[in-house]
GROMACS .gro file of C-alpha atoms in nm:
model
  450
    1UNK     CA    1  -7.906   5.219  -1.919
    2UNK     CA    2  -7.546   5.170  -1.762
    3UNK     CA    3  -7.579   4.849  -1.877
    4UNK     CA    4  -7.607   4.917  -2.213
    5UNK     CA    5  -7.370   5.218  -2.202
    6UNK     CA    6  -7.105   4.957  -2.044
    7UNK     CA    7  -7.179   4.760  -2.367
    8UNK     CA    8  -7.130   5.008  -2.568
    9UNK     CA    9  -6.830   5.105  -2.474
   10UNK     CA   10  -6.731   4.736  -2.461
   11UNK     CA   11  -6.762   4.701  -2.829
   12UNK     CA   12  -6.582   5.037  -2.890
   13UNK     CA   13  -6.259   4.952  -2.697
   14UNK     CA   14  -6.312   4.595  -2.915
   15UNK     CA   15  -6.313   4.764  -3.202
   16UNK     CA   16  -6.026   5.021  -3.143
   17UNK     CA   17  -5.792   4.705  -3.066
   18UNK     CA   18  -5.936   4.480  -3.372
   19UNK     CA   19  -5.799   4.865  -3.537
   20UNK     CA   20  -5.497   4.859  -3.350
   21UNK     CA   21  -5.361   4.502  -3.395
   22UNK     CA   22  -5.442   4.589  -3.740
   23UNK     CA   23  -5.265   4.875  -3.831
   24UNK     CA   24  -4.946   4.736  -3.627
   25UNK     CA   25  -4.915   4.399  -3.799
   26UNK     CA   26  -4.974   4.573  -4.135
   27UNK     CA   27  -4.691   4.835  -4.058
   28UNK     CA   28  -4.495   4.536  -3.900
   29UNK     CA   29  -4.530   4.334  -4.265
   30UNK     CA   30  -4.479   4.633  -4.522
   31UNK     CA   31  -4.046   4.523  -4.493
   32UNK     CA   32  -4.143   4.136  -4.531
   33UNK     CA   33  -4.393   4.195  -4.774
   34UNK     CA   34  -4.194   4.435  -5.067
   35UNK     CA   35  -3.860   4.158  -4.995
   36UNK     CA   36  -4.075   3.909  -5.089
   37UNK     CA   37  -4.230   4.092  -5.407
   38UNK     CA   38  -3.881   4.186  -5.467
   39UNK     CA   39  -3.770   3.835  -5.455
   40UNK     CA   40  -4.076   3.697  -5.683
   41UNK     CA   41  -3.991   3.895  -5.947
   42UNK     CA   42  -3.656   3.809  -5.941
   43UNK     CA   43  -3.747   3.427  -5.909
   44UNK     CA   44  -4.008   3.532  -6.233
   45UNK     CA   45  -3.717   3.709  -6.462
   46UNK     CA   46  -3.425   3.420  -6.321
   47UNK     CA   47  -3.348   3.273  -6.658
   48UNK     CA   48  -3.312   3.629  -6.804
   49UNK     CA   49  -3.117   3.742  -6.540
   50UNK     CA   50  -2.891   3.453  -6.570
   51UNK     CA   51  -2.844   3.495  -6.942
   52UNK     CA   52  -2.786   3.865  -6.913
   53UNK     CA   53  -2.491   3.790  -6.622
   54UNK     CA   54  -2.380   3.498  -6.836
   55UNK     CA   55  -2.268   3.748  -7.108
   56UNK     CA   56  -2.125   3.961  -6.878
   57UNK     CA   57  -1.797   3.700  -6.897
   58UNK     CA   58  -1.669   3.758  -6.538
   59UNK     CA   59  -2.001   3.872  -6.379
   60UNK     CA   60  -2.061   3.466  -6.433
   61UNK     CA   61  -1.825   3.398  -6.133
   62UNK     CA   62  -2.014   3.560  -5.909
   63UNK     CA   63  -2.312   3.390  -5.968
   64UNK     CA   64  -2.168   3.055  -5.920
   65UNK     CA   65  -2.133   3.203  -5.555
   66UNK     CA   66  -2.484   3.319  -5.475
   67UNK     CA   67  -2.618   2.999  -5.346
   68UNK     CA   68  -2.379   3.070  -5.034
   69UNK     CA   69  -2.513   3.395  -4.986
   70UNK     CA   70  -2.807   3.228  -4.780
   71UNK     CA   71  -2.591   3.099  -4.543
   72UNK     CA   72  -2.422   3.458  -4.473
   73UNK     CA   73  -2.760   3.584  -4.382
   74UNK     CA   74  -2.866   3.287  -4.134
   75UNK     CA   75  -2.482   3.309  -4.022
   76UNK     CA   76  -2.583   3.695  -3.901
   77UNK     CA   77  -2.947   3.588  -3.759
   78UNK     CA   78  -2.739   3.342  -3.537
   79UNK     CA   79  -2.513   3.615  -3.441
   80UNK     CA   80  -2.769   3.866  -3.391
   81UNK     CA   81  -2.970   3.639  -3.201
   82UNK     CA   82  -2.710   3.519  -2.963
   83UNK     CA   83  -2.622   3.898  -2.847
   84UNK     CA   84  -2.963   3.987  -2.779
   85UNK     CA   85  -3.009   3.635  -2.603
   86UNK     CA   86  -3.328   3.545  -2.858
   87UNK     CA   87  -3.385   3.197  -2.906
   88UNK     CA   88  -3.621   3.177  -3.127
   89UNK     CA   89  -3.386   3.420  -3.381
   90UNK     CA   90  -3.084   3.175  -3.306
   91UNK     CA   91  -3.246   2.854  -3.379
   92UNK     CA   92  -3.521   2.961  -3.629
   93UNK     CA   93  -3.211   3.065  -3.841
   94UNK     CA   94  -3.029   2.770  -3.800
   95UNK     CA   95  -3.331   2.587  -3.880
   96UNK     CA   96  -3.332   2.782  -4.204
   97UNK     CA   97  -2.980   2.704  -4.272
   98UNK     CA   98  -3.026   2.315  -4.227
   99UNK     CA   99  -3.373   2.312  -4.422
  100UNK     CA  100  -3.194   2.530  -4.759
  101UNK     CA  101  -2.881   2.239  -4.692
  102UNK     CA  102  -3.112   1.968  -4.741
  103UNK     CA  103  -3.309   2.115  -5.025
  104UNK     CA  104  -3.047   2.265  -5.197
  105UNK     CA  105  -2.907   1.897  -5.225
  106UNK     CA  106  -3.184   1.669  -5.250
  107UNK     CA  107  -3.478   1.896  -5.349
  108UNK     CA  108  -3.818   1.841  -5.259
  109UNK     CA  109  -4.014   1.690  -5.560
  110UNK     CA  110  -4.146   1.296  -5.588
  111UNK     CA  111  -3.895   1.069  -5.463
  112UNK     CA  112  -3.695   1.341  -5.208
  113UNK     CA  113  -3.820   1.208  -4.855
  114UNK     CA  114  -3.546   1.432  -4.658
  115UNK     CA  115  -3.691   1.755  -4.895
  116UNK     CA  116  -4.018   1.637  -4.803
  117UNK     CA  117  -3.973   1.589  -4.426
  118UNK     CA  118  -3.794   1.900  -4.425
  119UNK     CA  119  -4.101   2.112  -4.574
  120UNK     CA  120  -4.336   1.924  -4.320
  121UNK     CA  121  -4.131   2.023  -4.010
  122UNK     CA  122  -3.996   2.348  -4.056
  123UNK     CA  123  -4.305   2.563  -4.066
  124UNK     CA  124  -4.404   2.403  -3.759
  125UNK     CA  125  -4.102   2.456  -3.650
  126UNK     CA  126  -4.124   2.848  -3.729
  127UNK     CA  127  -4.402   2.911  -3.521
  128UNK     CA  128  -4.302   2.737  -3.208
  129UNK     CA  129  -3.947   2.939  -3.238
  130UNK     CA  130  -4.130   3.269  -3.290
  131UNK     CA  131  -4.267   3.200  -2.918
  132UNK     CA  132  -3.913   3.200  -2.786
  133UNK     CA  133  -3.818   3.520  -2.902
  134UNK     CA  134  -3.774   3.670  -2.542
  135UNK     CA  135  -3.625   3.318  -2.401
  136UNK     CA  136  -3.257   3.274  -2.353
  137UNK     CA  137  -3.077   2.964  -2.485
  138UNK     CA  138  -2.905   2.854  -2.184
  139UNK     CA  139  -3.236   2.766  -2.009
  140UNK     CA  140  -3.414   2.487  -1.975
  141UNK     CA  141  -3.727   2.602  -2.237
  142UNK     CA  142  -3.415   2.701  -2.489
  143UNK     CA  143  -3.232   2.377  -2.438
  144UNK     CA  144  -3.549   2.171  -2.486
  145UNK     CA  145  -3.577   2.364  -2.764
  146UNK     CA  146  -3.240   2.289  -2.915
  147UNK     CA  147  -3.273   1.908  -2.830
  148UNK     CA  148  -3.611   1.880  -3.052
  149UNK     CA  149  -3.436   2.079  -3.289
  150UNK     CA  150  -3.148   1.834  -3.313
  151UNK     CA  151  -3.382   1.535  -3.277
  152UNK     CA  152  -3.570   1.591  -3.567
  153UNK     CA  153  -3.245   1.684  -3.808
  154UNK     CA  154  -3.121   1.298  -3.681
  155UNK     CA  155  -3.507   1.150  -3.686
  156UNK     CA  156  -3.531   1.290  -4.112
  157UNK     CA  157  -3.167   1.187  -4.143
  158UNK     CA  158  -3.209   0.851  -4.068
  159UNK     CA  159  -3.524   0.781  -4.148
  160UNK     CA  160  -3.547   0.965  -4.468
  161UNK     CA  161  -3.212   0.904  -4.688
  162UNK     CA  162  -3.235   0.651  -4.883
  163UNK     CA  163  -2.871   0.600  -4.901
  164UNK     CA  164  -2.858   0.417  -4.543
  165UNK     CA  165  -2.932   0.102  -4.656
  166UNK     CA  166  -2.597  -0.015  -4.501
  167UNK     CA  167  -2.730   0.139  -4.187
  168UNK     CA  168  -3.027  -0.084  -4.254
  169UNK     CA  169  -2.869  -0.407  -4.340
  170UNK     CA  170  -2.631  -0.354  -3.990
  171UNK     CA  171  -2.947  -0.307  -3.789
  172UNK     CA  172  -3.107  -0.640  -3.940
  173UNK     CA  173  -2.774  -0.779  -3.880
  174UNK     CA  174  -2.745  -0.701  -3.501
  175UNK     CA  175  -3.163  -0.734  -3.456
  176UNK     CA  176  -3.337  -0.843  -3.704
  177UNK     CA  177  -3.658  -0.753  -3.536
  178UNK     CA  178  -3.546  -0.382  -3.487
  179UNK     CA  179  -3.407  -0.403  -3.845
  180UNK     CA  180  -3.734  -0.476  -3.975
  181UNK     CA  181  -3.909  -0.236  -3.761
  182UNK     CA  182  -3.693   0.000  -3.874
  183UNK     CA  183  -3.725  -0.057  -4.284
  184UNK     CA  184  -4.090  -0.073  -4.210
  185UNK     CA  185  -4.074   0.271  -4.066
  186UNK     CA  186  -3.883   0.415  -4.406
  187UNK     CA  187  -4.143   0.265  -4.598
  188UNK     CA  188  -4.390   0.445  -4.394
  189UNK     CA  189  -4.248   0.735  -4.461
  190UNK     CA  190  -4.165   0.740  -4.831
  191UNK     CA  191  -4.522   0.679  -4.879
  192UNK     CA  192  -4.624   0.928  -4.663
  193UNK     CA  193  -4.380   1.197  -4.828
  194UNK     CA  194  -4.457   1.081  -5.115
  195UNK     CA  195  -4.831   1.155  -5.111
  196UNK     CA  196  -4.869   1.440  -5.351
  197UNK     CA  197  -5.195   1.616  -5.411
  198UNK     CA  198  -5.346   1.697  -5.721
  199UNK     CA  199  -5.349   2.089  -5.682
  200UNK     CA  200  -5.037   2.143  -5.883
  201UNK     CA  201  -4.842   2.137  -5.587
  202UNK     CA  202  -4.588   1.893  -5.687
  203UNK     CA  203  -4.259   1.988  -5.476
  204UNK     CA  204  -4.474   1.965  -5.141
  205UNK     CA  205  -4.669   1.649  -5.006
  206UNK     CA  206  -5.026   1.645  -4.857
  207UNK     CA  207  -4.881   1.652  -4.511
  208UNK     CA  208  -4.661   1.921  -4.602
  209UNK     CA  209  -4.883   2.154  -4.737
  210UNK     CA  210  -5.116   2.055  -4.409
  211UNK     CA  211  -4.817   2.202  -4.203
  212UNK     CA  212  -4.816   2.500  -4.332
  213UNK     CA  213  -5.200   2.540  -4.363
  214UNK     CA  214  -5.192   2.483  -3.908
  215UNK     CA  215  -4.851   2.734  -3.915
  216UNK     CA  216  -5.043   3.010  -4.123
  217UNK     CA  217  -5.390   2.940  -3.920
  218UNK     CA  218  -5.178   2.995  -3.540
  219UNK     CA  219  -4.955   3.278  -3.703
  220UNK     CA  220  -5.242   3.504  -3.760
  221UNK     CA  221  -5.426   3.431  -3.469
  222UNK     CA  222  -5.108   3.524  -3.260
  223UNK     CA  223  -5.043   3.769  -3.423
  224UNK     CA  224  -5.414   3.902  -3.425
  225UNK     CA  225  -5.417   3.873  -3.017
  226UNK     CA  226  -5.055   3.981  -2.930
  227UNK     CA  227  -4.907   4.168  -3.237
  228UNK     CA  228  -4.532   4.189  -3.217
  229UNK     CA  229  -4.232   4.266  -3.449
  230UNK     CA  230  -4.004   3.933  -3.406
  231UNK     CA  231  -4.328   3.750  -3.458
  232UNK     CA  232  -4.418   3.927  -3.780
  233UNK     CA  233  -4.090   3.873  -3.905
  234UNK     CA  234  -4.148   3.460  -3.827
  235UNK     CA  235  -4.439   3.505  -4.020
  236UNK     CA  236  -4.291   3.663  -4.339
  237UNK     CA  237  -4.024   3.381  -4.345
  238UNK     CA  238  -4.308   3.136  -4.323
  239UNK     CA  239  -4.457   3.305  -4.657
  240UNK     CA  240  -4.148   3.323  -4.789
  241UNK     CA  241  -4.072   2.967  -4.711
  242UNK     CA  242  -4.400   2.824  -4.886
  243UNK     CA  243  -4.354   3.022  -5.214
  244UNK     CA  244  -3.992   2.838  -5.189
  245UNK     CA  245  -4.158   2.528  -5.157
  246UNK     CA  246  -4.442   2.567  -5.396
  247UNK     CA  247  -4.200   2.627  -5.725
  248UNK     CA  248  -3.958   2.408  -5.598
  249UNK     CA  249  -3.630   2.498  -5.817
  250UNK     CA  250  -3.351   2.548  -5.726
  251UNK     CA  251  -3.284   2.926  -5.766
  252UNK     CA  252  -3.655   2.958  -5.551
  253UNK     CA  253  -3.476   2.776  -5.276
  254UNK     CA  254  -3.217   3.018  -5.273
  255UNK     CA  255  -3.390   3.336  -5.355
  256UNK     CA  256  -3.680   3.265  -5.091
  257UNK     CA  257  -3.470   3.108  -4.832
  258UNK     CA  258  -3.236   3.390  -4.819
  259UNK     CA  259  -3.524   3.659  -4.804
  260UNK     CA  260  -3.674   3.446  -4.535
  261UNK     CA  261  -3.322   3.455  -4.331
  262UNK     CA  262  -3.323   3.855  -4.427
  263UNK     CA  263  -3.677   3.910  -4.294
  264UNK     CA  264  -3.586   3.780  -3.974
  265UNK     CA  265  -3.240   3.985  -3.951
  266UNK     CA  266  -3.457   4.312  -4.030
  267UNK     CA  267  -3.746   4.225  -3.800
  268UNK     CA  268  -3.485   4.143  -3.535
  269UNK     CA  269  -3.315   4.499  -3.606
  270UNK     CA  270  -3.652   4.693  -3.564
  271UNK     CA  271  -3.743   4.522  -3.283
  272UNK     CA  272  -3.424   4.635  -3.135
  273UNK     CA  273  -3.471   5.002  -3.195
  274UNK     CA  274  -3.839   4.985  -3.082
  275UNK     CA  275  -3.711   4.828  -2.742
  276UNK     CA  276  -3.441   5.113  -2.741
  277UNK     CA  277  -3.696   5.409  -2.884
  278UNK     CA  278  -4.009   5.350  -2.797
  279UNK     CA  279  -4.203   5.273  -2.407
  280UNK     CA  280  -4.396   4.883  -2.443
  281UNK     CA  281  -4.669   4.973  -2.247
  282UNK     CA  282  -4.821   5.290  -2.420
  283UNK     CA  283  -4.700   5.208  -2.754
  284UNK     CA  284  -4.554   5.550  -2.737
  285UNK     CA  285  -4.234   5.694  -2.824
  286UNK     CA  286  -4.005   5.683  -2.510
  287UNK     CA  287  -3.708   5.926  -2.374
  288UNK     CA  288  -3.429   5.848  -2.572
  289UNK     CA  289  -3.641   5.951  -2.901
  290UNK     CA  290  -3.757   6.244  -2.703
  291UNK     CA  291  -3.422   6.346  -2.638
  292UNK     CA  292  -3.340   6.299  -2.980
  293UNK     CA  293  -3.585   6.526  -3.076
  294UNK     CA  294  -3.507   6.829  -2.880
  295UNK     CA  295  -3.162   6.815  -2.959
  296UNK     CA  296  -3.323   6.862  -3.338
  297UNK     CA  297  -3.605   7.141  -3.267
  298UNK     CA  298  -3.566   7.491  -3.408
  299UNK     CA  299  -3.610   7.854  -3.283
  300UNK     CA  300  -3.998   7.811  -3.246
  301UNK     CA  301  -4.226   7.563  -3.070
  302UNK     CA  302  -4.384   7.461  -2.816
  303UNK     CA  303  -4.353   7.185  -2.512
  304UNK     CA  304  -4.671   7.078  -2.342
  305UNK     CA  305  -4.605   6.879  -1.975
  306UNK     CA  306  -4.898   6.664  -1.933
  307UNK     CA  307  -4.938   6.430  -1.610
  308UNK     CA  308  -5.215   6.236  -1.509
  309UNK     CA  309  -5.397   6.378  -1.140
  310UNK     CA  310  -5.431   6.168  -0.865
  311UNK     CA  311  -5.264   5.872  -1.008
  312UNK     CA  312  -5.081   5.726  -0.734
  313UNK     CA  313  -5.431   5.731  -0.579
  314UNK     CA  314  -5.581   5.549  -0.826
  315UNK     CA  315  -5.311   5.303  -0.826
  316UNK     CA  316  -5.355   5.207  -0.480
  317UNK     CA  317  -5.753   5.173  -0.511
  318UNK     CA  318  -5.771   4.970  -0.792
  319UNK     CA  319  -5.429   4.814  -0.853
  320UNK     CA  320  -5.175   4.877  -1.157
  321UNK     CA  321  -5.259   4.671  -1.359
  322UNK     CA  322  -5.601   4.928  -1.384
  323UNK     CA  323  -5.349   5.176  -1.369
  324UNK     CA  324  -5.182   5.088  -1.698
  325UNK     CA  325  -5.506   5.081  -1.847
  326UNK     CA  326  -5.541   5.419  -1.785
  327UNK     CA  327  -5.185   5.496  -1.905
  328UNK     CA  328  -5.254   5.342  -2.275
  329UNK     CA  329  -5.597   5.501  -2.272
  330UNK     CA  330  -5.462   5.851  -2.216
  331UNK     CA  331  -5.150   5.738  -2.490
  332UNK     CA  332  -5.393   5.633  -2.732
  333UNK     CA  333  -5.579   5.991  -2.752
  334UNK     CA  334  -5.234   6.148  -2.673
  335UNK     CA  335  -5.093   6.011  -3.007
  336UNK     CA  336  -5.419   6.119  -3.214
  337UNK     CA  337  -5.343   6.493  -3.055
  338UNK     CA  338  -5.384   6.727  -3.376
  339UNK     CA  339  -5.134   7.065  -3.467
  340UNK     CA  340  -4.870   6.811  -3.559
  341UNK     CA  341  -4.781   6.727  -3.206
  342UNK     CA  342  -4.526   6.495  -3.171
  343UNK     CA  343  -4.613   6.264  -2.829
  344UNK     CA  344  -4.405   6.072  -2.613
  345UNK     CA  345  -4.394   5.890  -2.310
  346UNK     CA  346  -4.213   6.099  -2.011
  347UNK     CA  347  -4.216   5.877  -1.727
  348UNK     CA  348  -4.475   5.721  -1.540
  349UNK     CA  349  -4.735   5.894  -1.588
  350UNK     CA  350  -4.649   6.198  -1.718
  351UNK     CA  351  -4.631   6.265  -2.073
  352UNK     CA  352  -4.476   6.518  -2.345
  353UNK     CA  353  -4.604   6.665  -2.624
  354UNK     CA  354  -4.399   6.923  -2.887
  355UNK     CA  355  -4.507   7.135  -3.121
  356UNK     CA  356  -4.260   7.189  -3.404
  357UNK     CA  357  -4.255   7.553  -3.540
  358UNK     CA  358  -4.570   7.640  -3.326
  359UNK     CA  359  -4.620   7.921  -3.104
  360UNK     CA  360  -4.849   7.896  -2.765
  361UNK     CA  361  -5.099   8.047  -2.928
  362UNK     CA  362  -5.171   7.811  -3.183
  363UNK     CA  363  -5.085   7.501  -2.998
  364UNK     CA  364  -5.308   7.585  -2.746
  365UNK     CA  365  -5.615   7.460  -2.900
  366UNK     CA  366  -5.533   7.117  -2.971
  367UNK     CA  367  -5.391   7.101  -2.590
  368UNK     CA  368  -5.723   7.214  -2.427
  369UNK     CA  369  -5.922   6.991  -2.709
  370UNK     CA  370  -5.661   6.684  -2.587
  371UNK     CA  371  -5.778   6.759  -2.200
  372UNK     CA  372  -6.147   6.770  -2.236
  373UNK     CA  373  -6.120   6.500  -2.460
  374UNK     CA  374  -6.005   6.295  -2.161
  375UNK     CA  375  -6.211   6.433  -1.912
  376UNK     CA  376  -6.524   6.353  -2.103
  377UNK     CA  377  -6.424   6.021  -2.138
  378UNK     CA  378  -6.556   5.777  -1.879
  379UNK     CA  379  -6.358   5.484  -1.737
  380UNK     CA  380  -6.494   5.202  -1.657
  381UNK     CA  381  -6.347   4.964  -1.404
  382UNK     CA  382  -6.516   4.594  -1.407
  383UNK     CA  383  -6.471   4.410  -1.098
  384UNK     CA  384  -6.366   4.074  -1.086
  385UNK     CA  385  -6.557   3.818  -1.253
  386UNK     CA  386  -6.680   3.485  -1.074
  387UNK     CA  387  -6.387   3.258  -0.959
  388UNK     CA  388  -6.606   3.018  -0.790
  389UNK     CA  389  -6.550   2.676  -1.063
  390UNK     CA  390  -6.804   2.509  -0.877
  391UNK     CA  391  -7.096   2.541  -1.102
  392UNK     CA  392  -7.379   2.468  -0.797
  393UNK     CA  393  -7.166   2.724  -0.583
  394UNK     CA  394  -7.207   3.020  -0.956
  395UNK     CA  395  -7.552   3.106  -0.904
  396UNK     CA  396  -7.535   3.206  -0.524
  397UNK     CA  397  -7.208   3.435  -0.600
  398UNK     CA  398  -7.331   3.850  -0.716
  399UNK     CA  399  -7.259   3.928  -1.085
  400UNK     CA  400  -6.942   4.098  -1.161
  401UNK     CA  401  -7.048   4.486  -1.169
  402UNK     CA  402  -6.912   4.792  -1.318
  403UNK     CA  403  -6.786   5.128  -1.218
  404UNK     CA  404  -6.748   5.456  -1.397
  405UNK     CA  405  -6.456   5.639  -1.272
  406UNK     CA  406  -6.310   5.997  -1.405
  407UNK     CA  407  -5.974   6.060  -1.529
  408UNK     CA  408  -5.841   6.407  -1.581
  409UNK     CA  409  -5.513   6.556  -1.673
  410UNK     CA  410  -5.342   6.814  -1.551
  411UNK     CA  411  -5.077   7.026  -1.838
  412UNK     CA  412  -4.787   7.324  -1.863
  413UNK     CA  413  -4.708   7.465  -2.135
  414UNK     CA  414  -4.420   7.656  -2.239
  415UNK     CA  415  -4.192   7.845  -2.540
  416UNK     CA  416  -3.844   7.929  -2.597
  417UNK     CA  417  -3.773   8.323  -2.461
  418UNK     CA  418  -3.508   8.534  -2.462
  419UNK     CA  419  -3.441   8.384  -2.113
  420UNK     CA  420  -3.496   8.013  -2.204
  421UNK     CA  421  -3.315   7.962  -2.532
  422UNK     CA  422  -3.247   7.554  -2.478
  423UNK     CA  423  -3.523   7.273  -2.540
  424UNK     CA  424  -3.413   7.193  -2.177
  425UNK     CA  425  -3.475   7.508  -2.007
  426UNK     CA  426  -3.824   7.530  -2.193
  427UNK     CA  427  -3.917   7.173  -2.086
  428UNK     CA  428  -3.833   7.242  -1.720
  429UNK     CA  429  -4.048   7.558  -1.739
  430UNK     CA  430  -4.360   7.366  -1.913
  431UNK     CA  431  -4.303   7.159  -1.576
  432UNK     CA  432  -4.317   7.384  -1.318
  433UNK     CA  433  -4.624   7.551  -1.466
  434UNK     CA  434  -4.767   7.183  -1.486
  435UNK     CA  435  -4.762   7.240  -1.085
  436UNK     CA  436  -4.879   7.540  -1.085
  437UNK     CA  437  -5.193   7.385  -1.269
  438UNK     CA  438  -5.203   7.114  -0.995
  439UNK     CA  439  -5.208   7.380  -0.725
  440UNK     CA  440  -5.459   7.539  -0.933
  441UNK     CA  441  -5.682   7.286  -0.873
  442UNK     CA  442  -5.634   7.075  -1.134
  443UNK     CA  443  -5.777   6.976  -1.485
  444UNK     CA  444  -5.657   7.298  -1.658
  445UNK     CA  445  -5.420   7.407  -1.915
  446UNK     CA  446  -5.165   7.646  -1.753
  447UNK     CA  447  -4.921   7.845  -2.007
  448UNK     CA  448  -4.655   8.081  -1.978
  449UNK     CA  449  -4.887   8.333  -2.115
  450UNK     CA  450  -5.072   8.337  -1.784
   0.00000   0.00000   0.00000
């Protein structure tokens, strides 16, 4: 029976974070996904547009300039990048730059090898820079990165224009050996690049189109396993990249290339405000937004001081890294809390909830349903599995077992009075009657009302 209950709860906390990886990647690419929609229809209605601006007279001017624009974007992904010491942002928009360079001048259809090599490199490229999003340049994984970056610019450059044939005929010159190896290798290629498939996919080879098939593949299982903002934004450029390459004119170079460039400046700004707004482990929203809110609260509602009992305990018996399990277990039912709570993280592991235009009396309800809630909700704590490799040496070692703990919460609550007037003064009461519930024996709801 505890078997199967240990199951059971198994596939529940599965399916909660198949649910939650979910639901954040699909919040995560709701900004990625309307720029793109935004930018199809305006790839869709380009020859209209340009007609309409065309008999605007002076208007015409300024669309001679838009194919700059992209670079303006990457230019600020750079920048961006570089203060916040992100790699990946850095050199996944310079890699955007130098791909819409090459394209924008030699195109991508039949007979463009750089175009070509370019579209079978940079997805690739996309991913492994999305990994490097919390890697500084000046290191030896950022320099590394750089180098391969560089190499491969140099490696399509001078093995993909066709216009090196002097290049060529000094290399036979000096070696003829190396000069042949090396013509050999640019023949290689152009039939390689060349290779077109029959899906109507003209402006992007086989190999190309096998690129981004491996990028989209990795993206979503990366994202599906470790969900993150900068790596959602990767992703949209990616998509916004291939519908680039798929149409393969000129104004879809521009138009997706500088969405792709603007996806990655967003993500990068949202990702900035999370790490400023909201706490990484619990998913919650940290002190600085809770700050923010009381300074915004009216004349009526209610704070709730919620902290976790004998946690430092628990720590020390099974270890934190148990011990932020239990943090983003009691954060996940926190943030579900009903009465239009609004939850955040306190510090370690005490909590906050506040109850907009509420009074105790009607918060309560939802605060006592929050606590039983958690203390009817059994723990389990699995021991360590076998770490024996030797597989003679497996048998003879005792199966990893589990063990069903109980986690309760301990909460004050308070409401402004004539004697506590500020958000502050009501938050430090909620927290001295949170003590008074301790003393009290803990796993109670103590309110100023009592």
């Amino acid at each position: 029976m505890a078997l199967s209950r240990s199951s059971l709860q198994f596939w529940q906390l599965a399916r909660v974070r198949v649910g939650f990886s979910i639901k954040k990647v699909g919040y995560s690419l709701l900004v990625p996904g309307l720029l793109i929609i935004i930018s199809s229809i305006m790839v869709y209605w380009w020859p209209d547009l340009v007609r309409t601006v065309g008999d605007a007279g002076k208007a015409n001017a300024l669309l001679q300039l838009l194919p700059v624009l992209p670079y303006a974007v990457f230019s600020a992904g750079v920048i961006m990048g570089w203060r916040y010491s992100n790699t990946g942002m850095i050199l996944g928009s310079a890699a955007l730059a130098l791909s819409y360079g090459c394209l924008a001048a030699t195109g991508s259809g039949p007979g463009a090898v750089m175009g070509a090599g370019v579209l079978v490199m940079l997805p690739i490229d996309l991913f492994l820079l999305s990994l490097l999003t919390k890697r500084r340049l000046f290191t030896s994984l950022g320099m590394a990165a750089l180098s391969v970056l560089v190499f491969q610019i140099l490696s399509i450059w001078i093995f993909c224009e066709p216009g090196l044939t002097d290049l060529v005929n000094t290399t036979q010159q000096l070696s003829p050996e190396l000069g042949k190896r090396f013509a050999d290798i640019q023949t290689r290629l152009n039939l390689l690049f060349n290779n077109h498939s029959p899906l109507g996919m003209e402006h992007l080879s086989i190999l190309g189109q096998v690129a981004f098939c491996w990028s989209f593949i990795v993206f979503i299982a990366r994202l599906y396993f470790a969900p993150d903002q900068l790596g959602t934004g990767f992703f949209g450029a990616l998509c916004a990249v291939f519908l680039g390459a798929v149409i393969g004119s000129p104004q879809a170079y521009m138009i997706f290339f500088f969405t792709a460039g603007l996806i990655l400046l967003v993500t990068s700004i949202e990702a900035s405000f999370s790490m400023a707004y909201m706490d990484e482990l619990t998913g919650l929203p940290g002190r600085r937004s809770l700050n923010e809110t009381m300074l915004n609260l009216g004349r009526k509602y209610v704070i709730a001081m919620i902290d976790i009992d004998h946690f430092k305990k628990f720590n020390d018996t099974y270890g934190h890294k148990t011990g932020d399990q239990v943090l983003k277990m009691i954060a996940t039912r926190l943030g579900k809390m009903g009465g239009g709570a609004k939850t955040f993280r306190y510090g370690g592991e005490e909590f906050t909830a506040i109850f907009p235009g509420k009074e105790i009396f009607e918060a309560l309800p939802h605060i006592e349903k929050y606590r039983l809630d958690i203390e009817n909700t059994p723990f389990i704590i699995r021991s360590k599995g076998r770490k024996t490799s030797n597989a003679s040496a497996r048998g003879k070692e005792p199966a990893p077992t589990t063990k069903r703990v109980k986690v309760t919460v301990s909460i004050g609550v308070a409401e402004p009075t004539r004697a506590l007037t500020k958000p502050e003064q009501v938050m430090k009461a909620a927290d001295k009657i949170l003590y008074k519930a301790k003393k009290s024996g803990r796993n109670c709801v103590k309110s100023s009302q009592d």
